[in-house]
Amino acid sequence: MSTTPVAAQLYTLRNETAEDFKGTLKQVADLGFDGVEFAGFGGHSAEEVKAMLDEFGLKAASSHVPLTDLKERLDDVIRDQKTIGSSYIVCPYIEDRSEEDYEALIKDLAVAAAKCEQAGLTLCYHNHDFELEKLLNGKTALQTIFEEVPALQTEFDVYWLQKADENPVEWLDSYSDRSPLVHMKDMTTDDEQFFAELGTGGVDVDRVWEKGKEVGVKWFIVEQDESRRTPIESLEISMNYVKNNLK
């Protein structure tokens, strides 16, 4: 049995949490997830969120925090993460992607990563496909970010890596000492290459899982940006695949 815990990224359930944050956490716990990765607290305080987690036996795997907050509210973010018991803060998405934007991003991430480290927390970076484009230095933006910010850890999203014609297993292998979090996500095999439940698409999630365990991943995090079913049904299918095939 794998001892690596599995979390649900609550962005998957963004509409559900907007209507009933606490009830949605209970549904996630009932599906068998060990924890959640936050994408905001739904208007609740960190103390209220921690009480909900404790009530349902869930852990805070990590939190996606907008770059603006990492730059302007990092002290508050760190305090809240400590309150909910999360060790990982993740920069989830960037809007601006010129050469100059990446240079500024690297400086901002370096400052935030150092401050997180001083507080006993870890800053990670979550990729999409656009960071796999080459910069003028001949390297991808993703490579450049991690090379320039040694304190920064990875949160590889296997769907977006494959979407960019990259091999997720190879990326995990290359960053074997910097990969505490992995976004587990599948991709349909039709022309749309849509988001899919684990085990139903073309991503070799079994190999990703094995490589993740090999390199010491701390949390596998299930996310599905969009679904052809209801989001909770998609999470249930994915979690059942984890229970029956991966754990």
C-alpha positions as a printed Julia matrix, in Angstrom:
247×3 Matrix{Float64}:
   0.0    0.0     0.0
   1.24   3.47   -0.86
   1.58   5.79    2.08
   1.69   8.92   -0.08
  -1.45  10.91    0.69
  -3.87  12.1    -1.99
  -5.58  15.49   -2.04
  -8.29  17.09   -4.13
  -7.6   20.5    -5.64
 -10.65  22.54   -4.69
 -10.5   24.56   -7.9
 -12.15  21.48   -9.39
 -15.12  22.17   -7.1
 -15.05  25.97   -7.31
 -18.77  26.27   -8.01
 -19.63  23.81   -5.26
 -17.44  25.53   -2.66
 -18.95  28.88   -3.62
 -22.37  27.52   -2.66
 -21.43  25.33    0.31
 -17.78  25.36    1.33
 -18.11  23.17    4.39
 -20.46  20.68    2.76
 -18.09  20.32   -0.18
 -15.19  19.53    2.16
 -17.31  16.79    3.69
 -18.02  15.34    0.23
 -14.29  15.29   -0.52
 -13.62  13.48    2.76
 -16.4   11.0     2.06
 -14.73  10.1    -1.27
 -11.65   9.01    0.63
  -9.27  11.88   -0.01
  -6.64  12.5     2.64
  -6.59  16.24    2.16
  -7.27  19.22   -0.03
  -5.29  21.82   -1.91
  -6.93  25.19   -1.49
  -7.7   27.8    -4.11
  -9.0   30.33   -1.61
 -10.98  29.86    1.59
 -14.42  30.78    0.28
 -14.66  33.84    2.5
 -13.86  31.88    5.67
 -11.04  32.66    8.06
  -8.06  30.35    8.34
  -9.24  29.39   11.81
 -12.67  28.42   10.48
 -11.11  26.41    7.68
  -8.85  24.56   10.12
 -11.87  23.63   12.24
 -13.63  22.21    9.16
 -10.56  20.19    8.19
 -10.33  18.74   11.68
 -14.03  17.91   11.74
 -13.77  15.87    8.54
 -10.35  14.34    9.14
  -8.7   16.19    6.25
  -5.24  17.74    5.98
  -4.19  20.9     4.18
  -1.86  19.65    1.47
  -1.05  23.09    0.07
  -2.6   26.3    -1.17
  -2.64  28.02   -4.54
  -1.97  31.69   -3.93
  -2.09  34.34   -6.69
   1.19  36.0    -7.57
  -0.2   39.37   -6.48
  -0.75  38.04   -2.97
   2.73  36.51   -2.91
   4.11  39.95   -3.69
   1.82  42.1    -1.54
   0.36  39.92    1.23
   2.94  37.22    1.87
   3.07  37.74    5.65
  -0.7   37.19    5.85
  -0.48  34.18    3.52
   2.24  32.57    5.64
   0.26  33.15    8.82
  -2.86  31.56    7.32
  -0.95  28.57    5.97
   0.53  27.9     9.38
  -2.93  28.15   10.91
  -4.4   25.5     8.58
  -1.32  23.3     8.85
  -0.11  23.63    5.27
   3.62  23.42    4.49
   3.38  24.34    0.81
   2.41  27.56   -0.93
   2.01  27.39   -4.72
   2.2   30.07   -7.38
  -0.55  28.73   -9.64
  -0.73  30.85  -12.77
   0.76  33.88  -14.49
  -0.9   36.26  -16.91
   2.12  38.07  -18.34
   4.67  36.04  -20.3
   7.11  38.24  -22.19
  10.87  37.92  -21.65
  10.72  40.93  -19.34
   7.74  39.47  -17.48
   9.62  36.25  -16.8
  12.62  38.22  -15.55
  10.36  40.09  -13.12
   8.62  36.84  -12.13
  11.92  35.19  -11.27
  12.86  38.09   -9.0
   9.47  37.98   -7.28
   9.62  34.22   -6.81
  13.14  34.4    -5.39
  12.03  36.91   -2.77
   8.9   34.93   -1.88
  10.73  31.58   -1.79
  13.35  32.96    0.6
  10.7   34.43    2.88
   8.73  31.18    2.89
  11.88  29.23    3.69
  12.64  31.53    6.62
   9.13  30.83    7.92
   9.57  27.07    7.61
   7.35  26.77    4.53
   8.07  25.86    0.91
   7.15  27.8    -2.22
   6.28  25.76   -5.32
   5.49  26.67   -8.9
   2.62  25.09  -10.84
   3.08  24.88  -14.6
   0.74  25.05  -17.55
   1.79  24.42  -21.14
   2.93  27.95  -21.96
   6.02  27.71  -19.72
   7.33  25.04  -22.09
   7.92  27.65  -24.78
  11.56  28.59  -25.37
  13.01  31.88  -24.22
  15.83  33.77  -25.92
  18.33  31.82  -23.8
  17.32  28.65  -25.67
  15.78  27.08  -22.59
  12.12  26.75  -21.71
  10.61  29.29  -19.35
  10.0   26.48  -16.85
  13.64  25.37  -16.88
  14.77  28.95  -16.52
  12.47  29.63  -13.57
  13.76  26.63  -11.63
  17.4   27.28  -12.52
  17.22  30.89  -11.43
  15.33  30.22   -8.17
  17.03  27.24   -6.46
  14.78  27.49   -3.39
  11.67  27.05   -5.53
  10.11  23.59   -5.66
   7.94  22.06   -8.38
   4.29  21.22   -8.62
   4.26  19.53  -12.01
   0.87  19.3   -13.67
   1.08  16.14  -15.77
  -1.77  17.12  -18.07
  -0.18  20.4   -19.08
   3.23  18.79  -19.54
   1.75  16.22  -21.89
  -0.29  18.92  -23.61
   3.02  20.58  -24.45
   4.34  17.27  -25.85
   6.56  16.72  -22.83
   7.03  13.54  -20.8
   5.89  14.08  -17.18
   7.98  11.16  -15.93
  11.14  12.68  -17.4
  10.43  16.0   -15.71
   9.94  14.27  -12.37
  13.17  12.41  -12.92
  15.04  15.61  -13.75
  13.75  17.36  -10.63
  13.76  14.33   -8.37
  14.89  16.35   -5.35
  12.49  19.24   -5.92
   9.1   17.61   -6.5
   7.01  17.5    -3.31
   3.68  18.01   -5.1
   2.25  16.54   -8.31
  -1.03  17.37  -10.03
  -2.55  14.1   -11.23
  -4.73  14.73  -14.25
  -5.6   12.75  -17.37
  -6.3   13.81  -20.96
  -8.89  12.5   -23.41
  -7.52  10.76  -26.49
  -9.79  12.6   -28.92
  -8.81  15.69  -30.89
 -10.06  17.98  -28.15
  -7.5   16.7   -25.63
  -9.94  17.56  -22.87
  -9.43  17.06  -19.14
 -10.24  13.51  -18.1
 -10.66  11.36  -15.02
  -7.6    9.35  -13.99
  -7.28   6.11  -15.92
  -9.68   7.13  -18.68
  -7.31   9.02  -20.97
  -3.92   8.99  -22.6
  -1.63  10.12  -19.77
   0.34   7.24  -18.29
  -0.77   8.06  -14.77
   0.5    4.71  -13.46
   4.08   5.52  -14.46
   3.75   9.05  -13.11
   2.55   7.64   -9.8
   5.41   5.15   -9.58
   8.0    7.79  -10.46
   6.43  10.16   -7.96
   6.78   7.6    -5.19
  10.35   6.91   -6.3
  11.38  10.57   -6.03
   9.59  11.13   -2.73
   6.49  13.12   -3.67
   4.73  14.25   -0.5
   1.25  14.76   -1.97
  -0.47  13.56   -5.13
  -3.17  16.1    -5.93
  -6.13  15.27   -8.16
  -7.44  18.15  -10.23
  -9.79  18.42  -13.18
 -10.11  21.94  -14.55
 -13.31  21.15  -16.45
 -15.48  18.05  -16.63
 -17.96  16.44  -18.99
 -19.65  15.08  -15.87
 -20.31  16.86  -12.61
 -17.02  17.74  -10.9
 -17.77  15.59   -7.86
 -18.48  12.59  -10.12
 -15.17  13.15  -11.86
 -13.3   13.27   -8.57
 -15.03  10.07   -7.47
 -13.97   8.26  -10.66
 -10.4    9.48  -10.26
 -10.25   8.53   -6.59
 -11.65   5.1    -7.3
  -8.88   4.61   -9.86
  -6.33   5.61   -7.25
  -7.78   3.18   -4.7
  -8.08   0.26   -7.12
  -4.97   0.7    -9.26
  -2.4    2.94   -7.64
  -2.54   2.68   -3.85
